[in-house]
Amino acid sequence: MVKQIVAAAVIFLLLVGLGLTEMFVVRDNFSALEKEFTEMAVKIQEKTLTEEEYNLIWEDWKKRRETVEFFLNHTDFAEMDFRMAECHAYIKQGNYQDAAAQADVLTELTRHIPHLLIPTPEHIL
Amino acid sequence: MLTVIIRAIIIFVVLLVVIRMMGKRQIGEMEPFELTITLVIAELACIPMADKSVPLTFGIVSILTMYVVHQLIILLTRRSKKLQNVLSGTPVIVIDKNGIKYQALKSMNMQVYDLLQAMRTAGYFSVDEVAYAVFETNGQLSVIPYPKTKQVNEDEVALPVPVLVDGEWSPQDLKYYSLEKSFLEEALSRNGVRAEELLLVTIDDNGKMLIHPKDKKYFVVNIGGEVHYG
């Protein structure tokens, strides 16, 4: 009996810890990404962003994705992958107008995805 | 495809470990909350197994959460009889020395057929073999039988058939055993009862007829060799 209570308590603490870790890891990574995408959006508006600079941002997203993949629904970051790829294509073509639209969407996604993890009644229901 | 295979194996292992940790209760007789948890766990396991867009952690975390809930409920019900009654219900006496307690059956949303089936599963084929019967909270029927007073010969072994249940004749049982309804009605009439007043009537090959009124003790008559098979 005591063994089972202890096992349940340990698992409960692990679950809570995992939940908190998820919130912090996702929030920290997406906060950094939001900053990067915001700066990227400014450069796109100024039409000064080069393909090499964009590739650096893209590589950074790919590295961070390896970490958050563990916690997030795959469709969430699949959307970011598609937007990143599309934005890259526009940058390459010199189409800064459409790239700016993609950059706005990407910035919004970096806010939206971690926000959904907060356990509010609206998100739970 | 390989991903799905590996995910399925991982979820299976996690499930196995959790079910083992929950104890033998999950495998054997289940209380209502345990049945609920078992059903939910099965669903939770299937989703990440087959859907690659759902992280495996979602499935594992959900299953482990159900385990924690299960342990918490067991702990609380051990400390609180009231909570145990709310979650699991209370055992109900459905047969006593007067026969079937019809109101008790109704309170559990059960029919006489359900009781007869549970009795047969427990090894008792006639109401007059049973002194007391209790439906436990896990759905099992516990029986205190009357002691057998004499050895029964092979020729005397007979299967009681419920030909009337809750005031209505059972055409399939009548037909299956080729019994004449009119003859049986006459037998009831001779004993001063009508079909509508009766909870149960069973009859076997030896002509033993058990007549159980709805709110009175049952009685047994022997219509012997007069049983008319159609």
mmCIF file of N, CA, C and O in Angstrom, chain A residues 12-62:
data_model
loop_
_atom_site.group_PDB
_atom_site.id
_atom_site.type_symbol
_atom_site.label_atom_id
_atom_site.label_comp_id
_atom_site.label_asym_id
_atom_site.label_seq_id
_atom_site.Cartn_x
_atom_site.Cartn_y
_atom_site.Cartn_z
ATOM 1 N N PHE A 12 3.270 11.524 -9.963
ATOM 2 C CA PHE A 12 2.560 12.798 -10.008
ATOM 3 C C PHE A 12 3.546 13.966 -10.049
ATOM 4 O O PHE A 12 3.394 14.898 -10.840
ATOM 5 N N LEU A 13 4.560 13.889 -9.193
ATOM 6 C CA LEU A 13 5.553 14.971 -9.171
ATOM 7 C C LEU A 13 6.310 15.049 -10.501
ATOM 8 O O LEU A 13 6.594 16.142 -10.993
ATOM 9 N N LEU A 14 6.613 13.890 -11.063
ATOM 10 C CA LEU A 14 7.304 13.869 -12.364
ATOM 11 C C LEU A 14 6.437 14.511 -13.444
ATOM 12 O O LEU A 14 6.924 15.266 -14.289
ATOM 13 N N LEU A 15 5.132 14.206 -13.396
ATOM 14 C CA LEU A 15 4.213 14.764 -14.395
ATOM 15 C C LEU A 15 4.135 16.285 -14.264
ATOM 16 O O LEU A 15 4.175 17.010 -15.261
ATOM 17 N N VAL A 16 4.018 16.732 -13.021
ATOM 18 C CA VAL A 16 3.945 18.191 -12.808
ATOM 19 C C VAL A 16 5.249 18.836 -13.260
ATOM 20 O O VAL A 16 5.246 19.887 -13.921
ATOM 21 N N GLY A 17 6.359 18.195 -12.913
ATOM 22 C CA GLY A 17 7.664 18.716 -13.321
ATOM 23 C C GLY A 17 7.791 18.781 -14.832
ATOM 24 O O GLY A 17 8.290 19.765 -15.393
ATOM 25 N N LEU A 18 7.306 17.727 -15.485
ATOM 26 C CA LEU A 18 7.356 17.690 -16.955
ATOM 27 C C LEU A 18 6.513 18.820 -17.538
ATOM 28 O O LEU A 18 6.911 19.481 -18.500
ATOM 29 N N GLY A 19 5.356 19.029 -16.947
ATOM 30 C CA GLY A 19 4.480 20.103 -17.419
ATOM 31 C C GLY A 19 5.127 21.466 -17.276
ATOM 32 O O GLY A 19 5.070 22.303 -18.190
ATOM 33 N N LEU A 20 5.749 21.683 -16.134
ATOM 34 C CA LEU A 20 6.411 22.978 -15.904
ATOM 35 C C LEU A 20 7.608 23.136 -16.841
ATOM 36 O O LEU A 20 7.841 24.222 -17.393
ATOM 37 N N THR A 21 8.349 22.035 -17.014
ATOM 38 C CA THR A 21 9.503 22.078 -17.928
ATOM 39 C C THR A 21 9.051 22.442 -19.329
ATOM 40 O O THR A 21 9.666 23.269 -20.005
ATOM 41 N N GLU A 22 7.936 21.826 -19.730
ATOM 42 C CA GLU A 22 7.398 22.105 -21.068
ATOM 43 C C GLU A 22 7.098 23.594 -21.210
ATOM 44 O O GLU A 22 7.479 24.225 -22.205
ATOM 45 N N MET A 23 6.437 24.132 -20.201
ATOM 46 C CA MET A 23 6.059 25.555 -20.287
ATOM 47 C C MET A 23 7.295 26.437 -20.404
ATOM 48 O O MET A 23 7.343 27.332 -21.239
ATOM 49 N N PHE A 24 8.298 26.168 -19.565
ATOM 50 C CA PHE A 24 9.483 27.025 -19.573
ATOM 51 C C PHE A 24 10.296 26.837 -20.848
ATOM 52 O O PHE A 24 10.740 27.813 -21.454
ATOM 53 N N VAL A 25 10.500 25.584 -21.254
ATOM 54 C CA VAL A 25 11.327 25.314 -22.441
ATOM 55 C C VAL A 25 10.684 25.939 -23.675
ATOM 56 O O VAL A 25 11.349 26.622 -24.468
ATOM 57 N N VAL A 26 9.389 25.684 -23.837
ATOM 58 C CA VAL A 26 8.695 26.209 -25.026
ATOM 59 C C VAL A 26 8.680 27.737 -24.975
ATOM 60 O O VAL A 26 8.952 28.406 -25.981
ATOM 61 N N ARG A 27 8.375 28.288 -23.792
ATOM 62 C CA ARG A 27 8.301 29.749 -23.676
ATOM 63 C C ARG A 27 9.642 30.384 -23.986
ATOM 64 O O ARG A 27 9.727 31.353 -24.744
ATOM 65 N N ASP A 28 10.723 29.834 -23.421
ATOM 66 C CA ASP A 28 12.052 30.429 -23.632
ATOM 67 C C ASP A 28 12.453 30.366 -25.104
ATOM 68 O O ASP A 28 12.937 31.358 -25.664
ATOM 69 N N ASN A 29 12.256 29.188 -25.707
ATOM 70 C CA ASN A 29 12.637 29.038 -27.110
ATOM 71 C C ASN A 29 11.810 29.953 -28.012
ATOM 72 O O ASN A 29 12.334 30.599 -28.914
ATOM 73 N N PHE A 30 10.521 29.993 -27.769
ATOM 74 C CA PHE A 30 9.672 30.805 -28.650
ATOM 75 C C PHE A 30 9.835 32.298 -28.375
ATOM 76 O O PHE A 30 9.639 33.118 -29.286
ATOM 77 N N SER A 31 10.236 32.667 -27.144
ATOM 78 C CA SER A 31 10.532 34.097 -26.871
ATOM 79 C C SER A 31 11.728 34.533 -27.691
ATOM 80 O O SER A 31 11.721 35.605 -28.302
ATOM 81 N N ALA A 32 12.748 33.667 -27.701
ATOM 82 C CA ALA A 32 13.952 33.983 -28.489
ATOM 83 C C ALA A 32 13.594 34.054 -29.965
ATOM 84 O O ALA A 32 14.055 34.957 -30.688
ATOM 85 N N LEU A 33 12.763 33.137 -30.423
ATOM 86 C CA LEU A 33 12.362 33.127 -31.837
ATOM 87 C C LEU A 33 11.550 34.368 -32.186
ATOM 88 O O LEU A 33 11.713 34.940 -33.271
ATOM 89 N N GLU A 34 10.685 34.769 -31.262
ATOM 90 C CA GLU A 34 9.851 35.959 -31.517
ATOM 91 C C GLU A 34 10.737 37.186 -31.734
ATOM 92 O O GLU A 34 10.502 37.986 -32.653
ATOM 93 N N LYS A 35 11.780 37.263 -30.899
ATOM 94 C CA LYS A 35 12.718 38.403 -31.025
ATOM 95 C C LYS A 35 13.402 38.359 -32.394
ATOM 96 O O LYS A 35 13.483 39.374 -33.093
ATOM 97 N N GLU A 36 13.859 37.166 -32.770
ATOM 98 C CA GLU A 36 14.553 37.012 -34.058
ATOM 99 C C GLU A 36 13.624 37.352 -35.216
ATOM 100 O O GLU A 36 14.026 38.046 -36.160
ATOM 101 N N PHE A 37 12.380 36.849 -35.156
ATOM 102 C CA PHE A 37 11.446 37.070 -36.263
ATOM 103 C C PHE A 37 11.030 38.538 -36.343
ATOM 104 O O PHE A 37 10.798 39.080 -37.435
ATOM 105 N N THR A 38 10.937 39.167 -35.179
ATOM 106 C CA THR A 38 10.576 40.598 -35.181
ATOM 107 C C THR A 38 11.672 41.413 -35.864
ATOM 108 O O THR A 38 11.389 42.292 -36.700
ATOM 109 N N GLU A 39 12.921 41.093 -35.525
ATOM 110 C CA GLU A 39 14.052 41.797 -36.167
ATOM 111 C C GLU A 39 14.083 41.478 -37.654
ATOM 112 O O GLU A 39 14.362 42.351 -38.495
ATOM 113 N N MET A 40 13.780 40.206 -37.978
ATOM 114 C CA MET A 40 13.751 39.787 -39.385
ATOM 115 C C MET A 40 12.679 40.562 -40.141
ATOM 116 O O MET A 40 12.912 41.019 -41.275
ATOM 117 N N ALA A 41 11.514 40.740 -39.498
ATOM 118 C CA ALA A 41 10.396 41.445 -40.133
ATOM 119 C C ALA A 41 10.779 42.896 -40.430
ATOM 120 O O ALA A 41 10.435 43.435 -41.489
ATOM 121 N N VAL A 42 11.518 43.499 -39.495
ATOM 122 C CA VAL A 42 11.954 44.897 -39.693
ATOM 123 C C VAL A 42 12.884 44.982 -40.900
ATOM 124 O O VAL A 42 12.742 45.858 -41.764
ATOM 125 N N LYS A 43 13.821 44.041 -40.979
ATOM 126 C CA LYS A 43 14.785 44.033 -42.097
ATOM 127 C C LYS A 43 14.076 43.769 -43.427
ATOM 128 O O LYS A 43 14.473 44.314 -44.465
ATOM 129 N N ILE A 44 13.048 42.918 -43.374
ATOM 130 C CA ILE A 44 12.296 42.630 -44.603
ATOM 131 C C ILE A 44 11.576 43.890 -45.061
ATOM 132 O O ILE A 44 11.542 44.212 -46.253
ATOM 133 N N GLN A 45 10.983 44.637 -44.085
ATOM 134 C CA GLN A 45 10.301 45.895 -44.418
ATOM 135 C C GLN A 45 11.278 46.872 -45.058
ATOM 136 O O GLN A 45 10.932 47.599 -46.000
ATOM 137 N N GLU A 46 12.535 46.867 -44.516
ATOM 138 C CA GLU A 46 13.570 47.783 -45.043
ATOM 139 C C GLU A 46 14.203 47.227 -46.310
ATOM 140 O O GLU A 46 15.032 47.895 -46.942
ATOM 141 N N LYS A 47 13.847 45.976 -46.661
ATOM 142 C CA LYS A 47 14.374 45.266 -47.839
ATOM 143 C C LYS A 47 15.875 45.094 -47.761
ATOM 144 O O LYS A 47 16.587 45.164 -48.768
ATOM 145 N N THR A 48 16.351 44.852 -46.548
ATOM 146 C CA THR A 48 17.798 44.690 -46.380
ATOM 147 C C THR A 48 18.182 43.272 -45.979
ATOM 148 O O THR A 48 19.368 42.949 -45.874
ATOM 149 N N LEU A 49 17.197 42.417 -45.763
ATOM 150 C CA LEU A 49 17.502 41.045 -45.317
ATOM 151 C C LEU A 49 18.052 40.233 -46.478
ATOM 152 O O LEU A 49 17.446 40.164 -47.556
ATOM 153 N N THR A 50 19.230 39.618 -46.264
ATOM 154 C CA THR A 50 19.818 38.783 -47.315
ATOM 155 C C THR A 50 19.429 37.324 -47.097
ATOM 156 O O THR A 50 18.987 36.949 -46.003
ATOM 157 N N GLU A 51 19.662 36.537 -48.138
ATOM 158 C CA GLU A 51 19.328 35.118 -48.044
ATOM 159 C C GLU A 51 20.189 34.433 -46.993
ATOM 160 O O GLU A 51 19.717 33.575 -46.235
ATOM 161 N N GLU A 52 21.467 34.848 -46.887
ATOM 162 C CA GLU A 52 22.362 34.224 -45.892
ATOM 163 C C GLU A 52 21.880 34.507 -44.471
ATOM 164 O O GLU A 52 21.903 33.629 -43.601
ATOM 165 N N GLU A 53 21.460 35.755 -44.241
ATOM 166 C CA GLU A 53 20.949 36.114 -42.898
ATOM 167 C C GLU A 53 19.695 35.294 -42.582
ATOM 168 O O GLU A 53 19.519 34.830 -41.451
ATOM 169 N N TYR A 54 18.840 35.180 -43.601
ATOM 170 C CA TYR A 54 17.620 34.388 -43.378
ATOM 171 C C TYR A 54 17.966 32.943 -43.069
ATOM 172 O O TYR A 54 17.354 32.326 -42.203
ATOM 173 N N ASN A 55 18.961 32.370 -43.790
ATOM 174 C CA ASN A 55 19.353 30.974 -43.548
ATOM 175 C C ASN A 55 19.850 30.765 -42.130
ATOM 176 O O ASN A 55 19.619 29.705 -41.520
ATOM 177 N N LEU A 56 20.519 31.767 -41.583
ATOM 178 C CA LEU A 56 20.984 31.652 -40.182
ATOM 179 C C LEU A 56 19.788 31.536 -39.227
ATOM 180 O O LEU A 56 19.795 30.738 -38.284
ATOM 181 N N ILE A 57 18.769 32.379 -39.516
ATOM 182 C CA ILE A 57 17.552 32.334 -38.669
ATOM 183 C C ILE A 57 16.880 30.977 -38.821
ATOM 184 O O ILE A 57 16.416 30.373 -37.843
ATOM 185 N N TRP A 58 16.828 30.513 -40.081
ATOM 186 C CA TRP A 58 16.173 29.227 -40.353
ATOM 187 C C TRP A 58 16.875 28.090 -39.627
ATOM 188 O O TRP A 58 16.244 27.225 -39.045
ATOM 189 N N GLU A 59 18.230 28.097 -39.650
ATOM 190 C CA GLU A 59 19.007 27.059 -38.958
ATOM 191 C C GLU A 59 18.740 27.096 -37.462
ATOM 192 O O GLU A 59 18.647 26.055 -36.797
ATOM 193 N N ASP A 60 18.628 28.318 -36.940
ATOM 194 C CA ASP A 60 18.354 28.466 -35.508
ATOM 195 C C ASP A 60 17.000 27.844 -35.161
ATOM 196 O O ASP A 60 16.852 27.148 -34.145
ATOM 197 N N TRP A 61 15.996 28.097 -36.026
ATOM 198 C CA TRP A 61 14.667 27.506 -35.802
ATOM 199 C C TRP A 61 14.770 25.988 -35.844
ATOM 200 O O TRP A 61 14.187 25.313 -35.001
ATOM 201 N N LYS A 62 15.515 25.434 -36.786
ATOM 202 C CA LYS A 62 15.634 23.976 -36.891
ATOM 203 C C LYS A 62 16.252 23.372 -35.630
ATOM 204 O O LYS A 62 15.837 22.315 -35.158
#
